[in-house]
Every structure is written in structure tokens, then in C-alpha cells.
Coordinates of C-alpha atoms and ligand atoms in Angstrom, one line a residue:
X5 CA 4.7 -77.3 6.9
X6 CA 5.1 -76.0 3.5
X7 CA 7.1 -73.0 2.7
X8 CA 3.9 -70.5 1.7
X9 CA 2.3 -71.7 5.4
X10 CA 6.3 -70.4 7.2
X11 CA 5.4 -66.5 5.4
X12 CA 3.9 -64.5 8.0
X13 CA 0.7 -62.9 6.2
X14 CA -0.7 -59.8 5.6
X15 CA -4.8 -59.6 5.9
X16 CA -6.8 -56.6 4.9
X17 CA -7.1 -54.6 7.6
X18 CA -3.2 -54.5 7.8
X19 CA -2.5 -53.9 4.0
X20 CA -5.0 -50.7 4.1
X21 CA -3.0 -49.5 7.7
X22 CA -0.1 -49.8 5.5
X23 CA -1.4 -48.1 2.8
X24 CA -3.5 -45.5 4.6
X25 CA 0.6 -44.7 6.3
X26 CA 2.0 -44.5 3.3
X27 CA -0.3 -42.2 1.7
X28 CA 0.2 -39.5 4.6
X29 CA 3.2 -40.2 4.8
X30 CA 3.0 -38.6 1.1
X31 CA 1.0 -35.6 2.2
X32 CA 2.8 -34.8 4.8
X33 CA 6.6 -34.9 2.2
X34 CA 4.2 -32.4 -0.1
X35 CA 3.5 -30.2 2.9
X36 CA 7.0 -30.3 4.0
X37 CA 8.1 -29.1 0.7
X38 CA 5.5 -26.9 -0.3
X39 CA 6.7 -24.9 3.3
X40 CA 10.1 -24.9 2.1
X41 CA 9.3 -23.3 -1.1
X42 CA 6.6 -20.7 0.4
X43 CA 9.7 -19.7 3.1
X44 CA 12.3 -19.5 -0.1
X45 CA 13.1 -15.8 -1.2
X46 CA 10.1 -15.4 -4.5
X47 CA 13.4 -13.2 -6.2
X48 CA 17.1 -13.4 -6.2
X49 CA 19.2 -10.2 -5.6
X50 CA 20.1 -8.9 -9.2
X51 CA 17.3 -9.8 -10.8
X52 CA 13.9 -8.3 -11.6
X53 CA 11.9 -8.2 -8.5
X54 CA 14.6 -8.2 -6.3
X55 CA 16.6 -5.9 -5.3
X56 CA 19.3 -4.8 -7.8
X57 CA 22.4 -2.9 -7.3
X58 CA 22.9 -0.1 -9.5
X59 CA 26.5 0.7 -8.5
X60 CA 28.0 3.8 -6.1
X61 CA 27.0 7.4 -6.2
X62 CA 30.4 8.0 -8.0
X63 CA 28.5 6.3 -10.5
X64 CA 25.9 8.7 -11.4
X65 CA 25.4 11.0 -14.0
X66 CA 25.7 14.8 -13.4
X67 CA 22.4 16.2 -12.7
X68 CA 20.3 16.8 -15.6
X69 CA 22.5 14.4 -18.6
X70 CA 21.0 10.9 -20.1
X71 CA 19.8 8.7 -17.9
X72 CA 21.4 5.4 -16.9
X73 CA 19.7 2.2 -18.6
X74 CA 19.7 -1.3 -17.0
X75 CA 17.6 -3.4 -19.1
X76 CA 18.2 -6.0 -17.6
X77 CA 15.7 -5.4 -14.7
X78 CA 13.8 -2.6 -16.9
X79 CA 15.3 0.2 -14.8
X80 CA 16.5 3.9 -15.7
X81 CA 18.5 5.9 -12.9
X82 CA 18.0 8.9 -13.6
X83 CA 19.9 12.6 -11.3
X84 CA 18.1 15.5 -11.9
X85 CA 18.7 18.5 -9.9
X86 CA 15.7 17.4 -7.8
X87 CA 17.8 14.6 -6.7
X88 CA 18.2 10.7 -8.3
X89 CA 14.7 8.5 -9.3
X90 CA 14.9 5.1 -10.4
X91 CA 12.6 4.5 -12.9
X92 CA 10.1 1.4 -14.7
X93 CA 11.3 0.9 -18.2
X94 CA 7.8 0.6 -18.9
X95 CA 4.9 3.1 -20.8
X96 CA 2.2 3.8 -18.7
X97 CA 0.1 3.6 -21.8
X98 CA 0.5 -0.1 -23.0
X99 CA 3.5 -2.0 -21.9
X100 CA 6.3 -0.7 -24.9
X101 CA 9.5 -0.2 -23.6
X102 CA 10.3 3.4 -24.6
X103 CA 13.4 5.2 -24.7
X104 CA 15.8 8.6 -24.1
X105 CA 16.1 10.6 -26.6
X106 CA 18.9 12.5 -26.4
X107 CA 18.5 15.7 -29.2
X108 CA 15.3 15.8 -27.1
X109 CA 16.1 15.8 -23.6
X110 CA 13.3 13.3 -22.7
X111 CA 11.9 10.1 -22.3
X112 CA 10.2 9.5 -26.0
X113 CA 7.7 5.9 -26.5
X114 CA 7.9 4.4 -30.0
X115 CA 4.8 2.6 -29.5
X116 CA 2.7 5.7 -29.7
X117 CA 4.4 8.8 -28.7
X118 CA 4.0 9.3 -25.0
X119 CA 6.9 11.4 -23.9
X120 CA 8.2 11.8 -20.2
X121 CA 10.4 14.5 -18.1
X122 CA 14.0 13.0 -17.1
X123 CA 12.5 12.5 -13.7
X124 CA 9.3 10.6 -15.2
X125 CA 6.6 13.2 -15.0
X126 CA 4.3 13.0 -17.9
X127 CA 4.4 15.6 -20.8
X128 CA 2.3 14.8 -23.2
X129 CA 0.8 11.7 -25.2
X130 CA -1.5 8.8 -24.9
X131 CA -0.5 7.3 -21.0
X132 CA -2.5 8.2 -18.5
X133 CA -0.1 8.7 -15.9
X134 CA 3.5 9.5 -15.5
X135 CA 6.3 7.1 -15.8
X136 CA 6.5 4.8 -12.3
X137 CA 9.4 4.7 -10.2
X138 CA 11.0 2.3 -7.5
X139 CA 12.2 2.6 -4.2
X140 CA 15.5 3.6 -4.0
X141 CA 18.3 3.5 -1.3
X142 CA 21.5 4.6 -0.5
X143 CA 23.4 2.5 1.6
X144 CA 27.1 3.9 3.1
X145 CA 29.6 0.7 3.9
X146 CA 28.3 -0.1 7.7
X147 CA 24.8 -1.0 5.6
X148 CA 23.5 1.3 6.9
X149 CA 20.5 3.7 4.8
X150 CA 21.8 7.3 4.0
X151 CA 19.2 8.7 1.9
X152 CA 16.4 7.0 0.4
X153 CA 13.3 7.4 -2.0
X154 CA 9.6 9.3 -0.8
X155 CA 7.8 5.9 -0.8
X156 CA 4.6 7.9 -1.3
X157 CA 6.3 8.9 -5.1
X158 CA 9.2 7.6 -5.8
X159 CA 11.1 9.9 -5.6
X160 CA 13.6 12.4 -5.8
X161 CA 16.6 10.9 -3.1
X162 CA 19.1 13.6 -2.4
X163 CA 22.4 12.6 -3.7
X164 CA 24.6 12.3 -0.9
X165 CA 28.3 13.9 -0.4
X166 CA 29.7 9.9 0.4
X167 CA 31.2 8.5 -3.3
X168 CA 31.4 5.1 -2.5
X169 CA 27.5 4.8 -0.8
X170 CA 26.1 2.0 -2.9
X171 CA 22.7 2.5 -4.6
X172 CA 19.9 -0.5 -4.1
X173 CA 17.1 -0.6 -6.0
X174 CA 13.9 -2.7 -4.9
X175 CA 12.2 -3.7 -8.5
X176 CA 9.8 -5.5 -6.2
X177 CA 8.2 -2.2 -5.2
X178 CA 6.7 -0.4 -7.5
X179 CA 5.5 2.7 -7.4
X180 CA 2.4 4.1 -9.8
X181 CA 3.0 7.3 -11.6
X182 CA 0.2 10.6 -10.9
X183 CA -2.5 10.8 -13.5
X184 CA -3.1 13.5 -15.1
X185 CA -6.2 15.1 -16.4
Ligands
FES1299 S1 2.4 2.2 -25.2 FE1 3.9 4.0 -24.8 S2 2.8 5.8 -26.0 FE2 1.7 3.7 -26.1

């Protein structure tokens, strides 16, 4: 008997079965990978699109003073006589990043001059609506939400008496600003 004759031979049918099993395994792995990626959170905490910790109650500016800027997550935090607002830092006209103007005490967009109040409401210019807002929450040391944005309008949130309450902003929950006539 020759050496070749001693080797077990694989016929065409067995080869096709093996190829089919290999491709089935490959497809199963791809599906499992897809399910895993889909089940992961899309945004990490602290990134735009996720929940961002702004600071605590005692970090807020006094009511009516200049807002706090958080450029990394395109956010302004405004403290007004009505309460606190989390405002999206993108103009509702054509998407420029607007600024706070300390002399005029309002937001002014450098692109086409739209203007907005400290709470994000439209004043004048080509922007079709007030600034968009995010959902903001004050959370105590037990993780309990003690005050939060009206999800329909984006605010305002009264400042809680707890100076250590954490301020969380969900930049994945944008509330479209009100249109004007
Ligand atoms: S993009 Fe802001 S006014 Fe046009």
C-alpha cells in the first residue's frame, strides 16, 4: 500500500459540508459582534451626545450674569431669574457657533447677527426660532433627581438649596427652540 492510499480522502460532498459549516460559523460570529456593538452605549459620559456633568449648584453664576461655556459639548449654562437653562451652542439659523456678548448682555451670532436672550429666547435676526436646549437635572449625593428641566420646553430649572447637588446635562436630549412669527 502506498503512503497516498493510507491518507483518508475527503470527497466533494464532505468538502462542501465543511465549507458550509465554516461560512455558517463566520456569519454567526458577525451577528454576535453586531449584537454586542448595538448593545453598547452610543456615547460615553462626558462626550457630546451623552450625559455631561457641568459641576455643582455652588458653581453656578449668579442669576442674570454671564453664562458658563462648555465648548467641548457645545453647551451654555445660563442662570436667570426664572431658573437654570442648558442651551445648545449652535445657532438655529445656519449652524454657526454664537457667543455671549458681555457689553450687550445677550448671545450674538457672528455669522448673520441673530440675537438671543440669556435664556435662549429669540430677540432678532434671521434665525427662525429660539435656541435649542437640553434636559438638565440636579442630582443629590444619593443619586436622586431633585429638580429637572421641563422636557417640553427645556426649562427653567429652579436652583435647589443643596449647594452640592450635581448638575447633569443630557446632550442627547435636545429640545427644539420655539419658532417665532
Ligand atoms: S448662522 Fe447664526 S445668524 Fe446665521
